[in-house]
CSV table of C-alpha atoms and ligand atoms in Angstrom, one decimal:
chain,number,residue,atom,x,y,z
A,1,MET,CA,0.0,0.0,0.0
A,2,LYS,CA,1.0,3.6,-0.4
A,3,ALA,CA,1.6,5.9,2.6
A,4,ILE,CA,3.0,9.3,3.6
A,5,VAL,CA,5.9,8.8,6.0
A,6,MET,CA,8.5,10.9,7.7
A,7,THR,CA,11.9,9.7,9.0
A,8,ARG,CA,13.0,13.1,10.5
A,9,ALA,CA,11.2,16.2,11.8
A,10,GLY,CA,11.1,19.3,9.6
A,11,GLY,CA,9.2,21.2,6.9
A,12,PRO,CA,6.7,19.7,4.4
A,13,ASP,CA,9.7,18.4,2.4
A,14,VAL,CA,10.3,15.6,5.0
A,15,LEU,CA,7.1,13.9,3.9
A,16,GLU,CA,7.7,11.0,1.5
A,17,PHE,CA,5.2,9.0,-0.5
A,18,VAL,CA,6.3,5.4,-0.2
A,19,GLU,CA,5.3,1.8,-0.6
A,20,GLN,CA,4.6,0.0,2.7
A,21,GLU,CA,3.4,-3.4,3.8
A,22,THR,CA,-0.3,-3.6,4.8
A,23,PRO,CA,-0.5,-4.1,8.5
A,24,SER,CA,-2.7,-6.9,10.1
A,25,PRO,CA,-5.3,-6.1,12.8
A,26,GLY,CA,-4.5,-7.4,16.3
A,27,PRO,CA,-7.0,-7.9,19.1
A,28,GLY,CA,-9.4,-5.0,19.4
A,29,GLU,CA,-8.2,-3.6,16.0
A,30,VAL,CA,-9.8,-3.1,12.6
A,31,LEU,CA,-8.1,-2.9,9.2
A,32,VAL,CA,-9.7,-0.1,7.1
A,33,GLU,CA,-9.4,0.9,3.5
A,34,VAL,CA,-9.0,4.6,3.7
A,35,ALA,CA,-11.3,6.5,1.3
A,36,VAL,CA,-10.4,10.0,2.7
A,37,ALA,CA,-7.9,11.2,5.3
A,38,GLY,CA,-8.3,14.5,7.1
A,39,VAL,CA,-5.4,17.0,7.5
A,40,ASN,CA,-5.1,18.6,10.9
A,41,PHE,CA,-2.7,21.0,12.5
A,42,MET,CA,-1.7,18.3,14.9
A,43,ASP,CA,-0.2,16.4,11.9
A,44,ILE,CA,1.9,19.5,11.2
A,45,GLY,CA,2.9,19.4,14.9
A,46,ALA,CA,4.0,15.8,14.6
A,47,ARG,CA,5.9,16.6,11.3
A,48,ARG,CA,7.7,19.5,13.1
A,49,GLY,CA,8.8,17.1,15.9
A,50,MET,CA,6.4,18.6,18.6
A,51,ALA,CA,4.6,15.2,19.2
A,52,TRP,CA,5.0,11.5,18.5
A,53,THR,CA,8.8,11.8,19.1
A,54,ALA,CA,8.9,8.4,20.8
A,55,ALA,CA,7.2,6.6,17.9
A,56,ALA,CA,9.6,4.6,15.6
A,57,ASP,CA,10.6,5.8,12.2
A,58,PRO,CA,9.3,5.8,9.5
A,59,LYS,CA,6.1,7.3,11.0
A,60,VAL,CA,3.0,7.3,8.9
A,61,LEU,CA,1.2,10.7,9.5
A,62,GLY,CA,-2.5,11.4,9.9
A,63,VAL,CA,-5.0,10.5,12.6
A,64,GLU,CA,-8.4,10.9,11.0
A,65,GLY,CA,-10.4,9.6,8.1
A,66,ALA,CA,-13.3,7.6,6.7
A,67,GLY,CA,-13.4,4.4,4.6
A,68,ARG,CA,-14.5,0.8,4.7
A,69,VAL,CA,-13.7,-2.1,7.0
A,70,ILE,CA,-11.5,-4.8,5.3
A,71,ALA,CA,-10.9,-7.1,8.3
A,72,VAL,CA,-11.4,-7.2,12.0
A,73,GLY,CA,-9.1,-8.6,14.8
A,74,ALA,CA,-10.0,-10.8,17.7
A,75,GLN,CA,-12.5,-9.4,20.2
A,76,VAL,CA,-14.0,-6.9,17.7
A,77,ASP,CA,-17.8,-7.5,17.8
A,78,ASP,CA,-19.2,-4.1,16.7
A,79,PHE,CA,-17.7,-3.9,13.2
A,80,ARG,CA,-17.7,-6.2,10.2
A,81,PRO,CA,-15.9,-6.3,6.8
A,82,GLY,CA,-17.6,-4.0,4.2
A,83,GLN,CA,-19.0,-1.6,6.8
A,84,ARG,CA,-18.5,2.2,6.2
A,85,VAL,CA,-16.7,3.8,9.1
A,86,ALA,CA,-15.0,7.1,10.2
A,87,TRP,CA,-12.5,7.7,13.0
A,88,VAL,CA,-10.4,10.1,14.9
A,89,TYR,CA,-7.1,9.4,16.5
A,90,ALA,CA,-5.7,6.5,14.6
A,91,PRO,CA,-2.1,7.3,13.8
A,92,GLY,CA,-1.1,6.2,10.3
A,93,SER,CA,-4.2,7.5,8.5
A,94,TYR,CA,-2.3,9.2,5.6
A,95,ALA,CA,-2.2,5.8,3.8
A,96,GLN,CA,-4.3,3.5,1.7
A,97,ARG,CA,-5.0,1.3,4.6
A,98,VAL,CA,-4.8,1.8,8.4
A,99,ILE,CA,-5.2,-0.1,11.6
A,100,VAL,CA,-7.8,1.7,13.8
A,101,PRO,CA,-8.6,0.6,17.4
A,102,ALA,CA,-12.3,-0.4,17.3
A,103,ASP,CA,-12.9,2.0,20.2
A,104,ALA,CA,-11.9,4.9,17.9
A,105,LEU,CA,-14.4,4.0,15.1
A,106,VAL,CA,-17.9,5.2,14.4
A,107,ALA,CA,-20.3,3.8,11.8
A,108,THR,CA,-20.8,6.3,8.9
A,109,PRO,CA,-24.5,6.9,8.5
A,110,ASP,CA,-26.2,5.8,5.3
A,111,GLY,CA,-26.6,8.9,3.0
A,112,MET,CA,-23.4,10.6,4.4
A,113,ASP,CA,-20.5,10.7,2.0
A,114,ASP,CA,-17.0,9.8,3.2
A,115,ARG,CA,-15.6,13.3,2.7
A,116,THR,CA,-18.1,14.8,5.0
A,117,ALA,CA,-17.7,12.1,7.6
A,118,ALA,CA,-13.9,12.4,7.6
A,119,ALA,CA,-14.1,16.2,7.7
A,120,VAL,CA,-16.1,16.4,10.8
A,121,MET,CA,-14.4,14.0,13.1
A,122,MET,CA,-11.5,16.0,14.6
A,123,GLN,CA,-12.7,19.5,14.0
A,124,GLY,CA,-16.4,18.8,14.6
A,125,LEU,CA,-15.9,17.0,17.8
A,126,THR,CA,-13.5,19.7,19.0
A,127,ALA,CA,-16.0,22.4,18.2
A,128,SER,CA,-18.7,20.6,20.0
A,129,HIS,CA,-16.4,20.1,23.0
A,130,PHE,CA,-15.7,23.8,23.1
A,131,ALA,CA,-19.2,25.1,22.8
A,132,THR,CA,-21.1,22.5,24.7
A,133,ASP,CA,-18.8,21.0,27.4
A,134,PHE,CA,-15.9,23.4,28.0
A,135,TYR,CA,-18.0,26.5,27.9
A,136,PRO,CA,-21.7,25.7,27.3
A,137,VAL,CA,-22.8,28.7,25.2
A,138,GLN,CA,-26.0,30.2,26.4
A,139,PRO,CA,-28.5,32.0,24.1
A,140,ASP,CA,-27.6,35.5,25.1
A,141,ASN,CA,-23.8,34.9,25.0
A,142,VAL,CA,-21.3,36.7,22.7
A,143,ALA,CA,-18.3,34.6,21.6
A,144,LEU,CA,-15.1,35.6,19.9
A,145,VAL,CA,-13.9,32.8,17.5
A,146,HIS,CA,-10.4,33.0,16.2
A,147,ALA,CA,-9.4,31.7,12.7
A,148,ALA,CA,-13.2,31.8,12.0
A,149,ALA,CA,-12.8,30.7,8.4
A,150,GLY,CA,-10.7,27.6,9.2
A,151,GLY,CA,-12.1,24.1,9.4
A,152,LEU,CA,-12.6,24.3,13.2
A,153,GLY,CA,-13.7,28.0,13.2
A,154,LEU,CA,-16.5,27.4,10.7
A,155,LEU,CA,-17.9,24.5,12.6
A,156,LEU,CA,-17.6,26.2,16.0
A,157,THR,CA,-19.3,29.3,14.6
A,158,GLN,CA,-22.3,27.2,13.5
A,159,ILE,CA,-22.6,25.3,16.8
A,160,ILE,CA,-22.5,28.6,18.7
A,161,LYS,CA,-25.3,29.9,16.5
A,162,LEU,CA,-27.3,26.7,16.9
A,163,ARG,CA,-27.1,27.4,20.7
A,164,GLY,CA,-28.4,30.9,20.2
A,165,GLY,CA,-25.1,32.8,20.7
A,166,THR,CA,-23.7,35.7,18.8
A,167,VAL,CA,-20.3,35.2,17.1
A,168,ILE,CA,-17.6,37.7,16.5
A,169,GLY,CA,-15.1,36.0,14.1
A,170,ARG,CA,-11.4,37.0,13.7
A,171,VAL,CA,-9.7,36.1,10.4
A,172,SER,CA,-6.3,37.1,9.1
A,173,SER,CA,-7.3,38.4,5.6
A,174,ALA,CA,-10.3,40.2,4.0
A,175,ASP,CA,-11.0,37.4,1.5
A,176,LYS,CA,-12.0,35.1,4.5
A,177,VAL,CA,-14.7,37.5,5.8
A,178,ALA,CA,-17.5,36.3,3.4
A,179,ILE,CA,-16.7,32.6,4.3
A,180,ALA,CA,-17.0,33.2,8.0
A,181,LYS,CA,-20.2,35.2,7.5
A,182,ARG,CA,-21.7,32.4,5.5
A,183,ALA,CA,-21.2,30.1,8.5
A,184,GLY,CA,-23.2,32.6,10.6
A,185,ALA,CA,-20.6,34.9,12.1
A,186,ASP,CA,-22.5,38.1,13.0
A,187,HIS,CA,-19.3,40.3,12.8
A,188,VAL,CA,-15.9,39.5,11.4
A,189,ILE,CA,-12.7,41.3,12.3
A,190,VAL,CA,-9.7,41.1,10.0
A,191,ASP,CA,-6.4,41.0,11.9
A,192,ALA,CA,-3.2,39.1,11.8
A,193,THR,CA,-1.1,41.0,14.3
A,194,GLY,CA,-3.1,40.7,17.6
A,195,ASP,CA,-4.8,44.1,17.3
A,196,PHE,CA,-8.5,43.2,17.5
A,197,ALA,CA,-9.6,43.8,21.2
A,198,ALA,CA,-10.6,47.4,20.6
A,199,GLU,CA,-13.0,46.4,17.9
A,200,VAL,CA,-14.4,43.6,20.0
A,201,LEU,CA,-15.0,46.1,22.8
A,202,ARG,CA,-16.6,48.5,20.3
A,203,LEU,CA,-18.9,45.8,19.0
A,204,THR,CA,-20.0,44.8,22.6
A,205,ASN,CA,-20.5,48.4,23.8
A,206,GLY,CA,-17.4,48.2,25.9
A,207,GLU,CA,-18.4,45.1,27.8
A,208,GLY,CA,-16.4,42.4,26.1
A,209,VAL,CA,-17.4,38.8,25.2
A,210,ASN,CA,-18.5,36.0,27.4
A,211,VAL,CA,-16.1,33.6,25.9
A,212,VAL,CA,-13.1,33.6,23.6
A,213,TYR,CA,-12.0,30.5,21.6
A,214,ASP,CA,-8.3,30.9,20.8
A,215,GLY,CA,-6.0,28.4,19.2
A,216,SER,CA,-4.1,31.0,17.2
A,217,GLY,CA,-0.8,31.1,19.0
A,218,PRO,CA,0.9,33.7,21.2
A,219,THR,CA,0.1,36.7,19.0
A,220,THR,CA,-3.6,36.6,20.0
A,221,PHE,CA,-3.3,35.8,23.7
A,222,GLN,CA,-3.2,39.3,25.2
A,223,GLY,CA,-5.9,40.6,22.8
A,224,SER,CA,-8.1,37.6,23.8
A,225,LEU,CA,-7.8,38.5,27.5
A,226,ASP,CA,-8.5,42.1,26.7
A,227,SER,CA,-11.7,41.1,24.7
A,228,LEU,CA,-13.3,39.3,27.7
A,229,ARG,CA,-15.9,40.8,30.0
A,230,VAL,CA,-15.8,40.4,33.8
A,231,SER,CA,-15.9,36.7,34.7
A,232,GLY,CA,-15.5,35.7,31.0
A,233,THR,CA,-13.9,32.5,29.9
A,234,LEU,CA,-10.8,32.0,27.7
A,235,CYS,CA,-10.9,28.6,26.0
A,236,TRP,CA,-7.3,28.2,24.8
A,237,TYR,CA,-6.6,25.2,22.6
A,238,GLY,CA,-3.7,25.6,20.2
A,239,PRO,CA,-0.6,23.6,21.2
A,240,VAL,CA,0.9,23.6,17.7
A,241,LEU,CA,0.8,27.3,17.0
A,242,GLY,CA,2.2,27.9,20.5
A,243,GLY,CA,1.1,29.1,24.0
A,244,PRO,CA,1.5,32.3,25.9
A,245,GLY,CA,4.5,31.0,27.9
A,246,SER,CA,4.5,30.9,31.7
A,247,LEU,CA,1.8,32.9,33.4
A,248,ASP,CA,1.5,34.6,36.8
A,249,ILE,CA,-2.0,33.6,37.8
A,250,MET,CA,-2.4,36.9,39.6
A,251,SER,CA,-1.8,38.8,36.4
A,252,LEU,CA,-5.1,37.4,34.9
A,253,PRO,CA,-7.7,40.3,34.8
A,254,LYS,CA,-11.4,40.6,35.5
A,255,SER,CA,-11.9,37.3,37.4
A,256,ILE,CA,-11.7,35.5,34.1
A,257,LYS,CA,-11.5,31.7,33.8
A,258,LEU,CA,-8.8,30.3,31.6
A,259,GLY,CA,-8.3,26.7,30.5
A,260,TYR,CA,-6.7,24.4,27.9
A,261,ALA,CA,-9.5,22.5,26.2
A,262,VAL,CA,-8.6,19.1,24.6
A,263,PHE,CA,-11.1,17.3,22.4
A,264,ALA,CA,-10.1,13.9,23.6
A,265,ASP,CA,-11.8,14.7,27.0
A,266,HIS,CA,-15.1,15.2,25.1
A,267,VAL,CA,-14.9,11.6,23.6
A,268,ARG,CA,-13.0,9.9,26.4
A,269,THR,CA,-15.0,6.7,26.1
A,270,PRO,CA,-16.3,4.9,22.9
A,271,GLU,CA,-19.9,5.6,24.1
A,272,ARG,CA,-19.2,9.3,24.2
A,273,LEU,CA,-17.4,9.2,20.9
A,274,ARG,CA,-20.4,7.6,19.3
A,275,SER,CA,-23.0,9.8,20.9
A,276,ARG,CA,-21.1,13.0,20.2
A,277,SER,CA,-20.4,12.1,16.6
A,278,ALA,CA,-24.1,10.9,16.2
A,279,GLN,CA,-25.1,14.5,17.2
A,280,LEU,CA,-22.9,16.0,14.6
A,281,PHE,CA,-24.1,13.6,11.9
A,282,GLU,CA,-27.8,14.4,12.8
A,283,TRP,CA,-27.1,18.2,12.5
A,284,ILE,CA,-25.5,17.6,9.1
A,285,ARG,CA,-28.4,15.3,8.0
A,286,ASP,CA,-30.9,18.0,9.1
A,287,GLY,CA,-29.0,20.7,7.3
A,288,GLN,CA,-28.2,22.6,10.5
A,289,LEU,CA,-24.4,22.0,10.2
A,290,LYS,CA,-22.6,22.5,6.9
A,291,VAL,CA,-19.2,21.1,6.4
A,292,ALA,CA,-17.0,23.3,4.2
A,293,ILE,CA,-14.3,21.4,2.4
A,294,GLY,CA,-11.6,23.9,1.3
A,295,GLY,CA,-9.1,21.6,-0.4
A,296,VAL,CA,-8.9,18.0,-1.7
A,297,TYR,CA,-5.5,16.7,-2.6
A,298,PRO,CA,-4.2,13.3,-3.8
A,299,LEU,CA,-2.4,11.5,-0.9
A,300,ALA,CA,0.9,11.9,-2.8
A,301,GLN,CA,0.5,15.7,-2.4
A,302,ALA,CA,0.3,15.7,1.4
A,303,ALA,CA,3.3,18.0,1.6
A,304,ARG,CA,1.5,20.6,-0.5
A,305,ALA,CA,-1.6,20.3,1.8
A,306,HIS,CA,0.6,21.0,4.8
A,307,ALA,CA,2.3,23.9,3.1
A,308,ASP,CA,-1.0,25.4,2.1
A,309,MET,CA,-2.4,25.1,5.6
A,310,GLU,CA,0.6,26.7,7.1
A,311,SER,CA,0.4,29.6,4.6
A,312,ARG,CA,-2.9,30.8,6.2
A,313,LEU,CA,-4.4,31.0,2.7
A,314,THR,CA,-6.7,28.0,3.1
A,315,THR,CA,-10.2,27.9,4.5
A,316,GLY,CA,-12.4,25.0,5.7
A,317,LYS,CA,-11.2,21.4,5.9
A,318,LEU,CA,-8.4,19.9,3.9
A,319,LEU,CA,-8.6,16.3,2.8
A,320,LEU,CA,-6.3,13.7,1.2
A,321,ILE,CA,-7.5,11.0,-1.2
A,322,PRO,CA,-5.4,7.8,-1.2
B,1,NAP,N1,-7.0,21.3,21.8
B,1,NAP,C1,-7.6,20.5,20.9
B,1,NAP,O1,-8.3,19.5,21.2
B,1,NAP,C2,-7.5,20.8,19.4
B,1,NAP,C3,-8.1,19.9,18.5
B,1,NAP,C4,-8.0,20.3,17.1
B,1,NAP,C5,-7.2,21.4,16.7
B,1,NAP,N2,-6.6,22.1,17.7
B,1,NAP,C6,-5.8,23.3,17.4
B,1,NAP,O2,-6.7,24.1,16.6
B,1,NAP,C7,-5.9,24.9,15.8
B,1,NAP,C8,-6.6,24.8,14.4
B,1,NAP,O3,-6.3,23.6,13.9
B,1,NAP,P1,-7.1,22.8,12.8
B,1,NAP,O4,-6.4,21.5,12.5
B,1,NAP,O5,-8.5,22.6,13.3
B,1,NAP,O6,-7.1,23.7,11.5
B,1,NAP,P2,-8.0,24.9,11.1
B,1,NAP,O7,-9.1,25.2,12.0
B,1,NAP,O8,-8.4,24.6,9.7
B,1,NAP,O9,-6.9,26.0,11.2
B,1,NAP,C9,-6.5,26.7,10.1
B,1,NAP,C10,-6.5,28.2,10.5
B,1,NAP,O10,-5.4,28.5,11.4
B,1,NAP,C11,-5.0,29.8,11.2
B,1,NAP,N3,-3.5,29.7,11.0
B,1,NAP,C12,-2.8,29.0,10.1
B,1,NAP,N4,-1.5,29.2,10.3
B,1,NAP,C13,-1.4,30.1,11.3
B,1,NAP,C14,-0.3,30.7,11.9
B,1,NAP,N5,1.0,30.5,11.6
B,1,NAP,N6,-0.5,31.5,13.0
B,1,NAP,C15,-1.8,31.8,13.4
B,1,NAP,N7,-2.9,31.2,12.8
B,1,NAP,C16,-2.7,30.4,11.8
B,1,NAP,C17,-5.6,30.3,9.9
B,1,NAP,O11,-6.6,31.3,10.3
B,1,NAP,P3,-6.3,32.8,10.1
B,1,NAP,O12,-5.2,33.0,9.2
B,1,NAP,O13,-7.6,33.4,9.6
B,1,NAP,O14,-6.0,33.3,11.5
B,1,NAP,C18,-6.3,29.1,9.3
B,1,NAP,O15,-7.6,29.4,8.8
B,1,NAP,C19,-4.5,24.5,15.9
B,1,NAP,O16,-3.8,25.3,16.8
B,1,NAP,C20,-4.6,23.1,16.5
B,1,NAP,O17,-3.5,22.7,17.2
B,1,NAP,C21,-6.7,21.8,19.0
């Protein structure tokens, strides 16, 4: 089978398209034919050497996708060959075939295409974690969503709107404004330098927002604090783009609450993974949640997909087709 591997950390050029042996499923595992693999920033983190450093080389990148079951290992009762499935957190997904722990699989509903199912696993579950668990958005709340035209930002915006909130989106360039607005953002601020808080305060009559969702790196951190109202919540989530460094807890203003949200906590059991993804699939089926696919690349061009994502020019979800 073909796969995208890396044998050293670095830029997109470390990714190689190679022939590999198809693995066999062990107990509790499922071998899947990958129809679509999702590209996530965490793959870029792994490629840069910020994660998975203990895993043996060559490492096959990717953690997300959708496809069809080829074979199941011992002790797998819930899945059978031929079944359509989607998954999140199965290292090795940038390949024609991947071993997925059965606990990380969900059945793809009839009528849902593989691209949509793959596109919503990581970013959709992350968005639902942020807006329903980490800070459950209330109907009168105002939220600031960074990178609002990205794959995660577009889904998060829609889920906040489904819960009755108001969204102020922040994007880095003017051409992304219409895309964020199409997802439901009430206001969109264009800024790539961290200079957005004054506009957030103007839009909220000086009060600030109830919650900021910020995974955009150190540049936005201070502006995000400044954009909050008293007792507001800062949901910080971006390990790959970088954190604010060490913080004196007494420097935090306005009795705000600050935390690092991790999607894995939202789906920490197979039951939760299946119920949370079923909710996303229902919203999609009912037309309440739209999945924007911003780029589809042949698997062999994974390096180009990474470079495009890092360029800040893409919007929506990027996918690879093996
Ligand atoms: N904690 C968790 O559980 C979790 C889960 C998934 C993802 N994440 C994090 O969420 C963030 C988004 O990841 P994603 O995979 O979901 O992709 P994504 O939402 O599609 O992110 C792409 C967006 O990131 C922004 N961006 C790209 N390069 C940037 C840079 N160098 N500096 C600042 N912003 C940049 C761009 O928005 P603008 O140019 O418009 O700002 C772009 O639209 C990443 O930080 C990732 O680590 C965290």
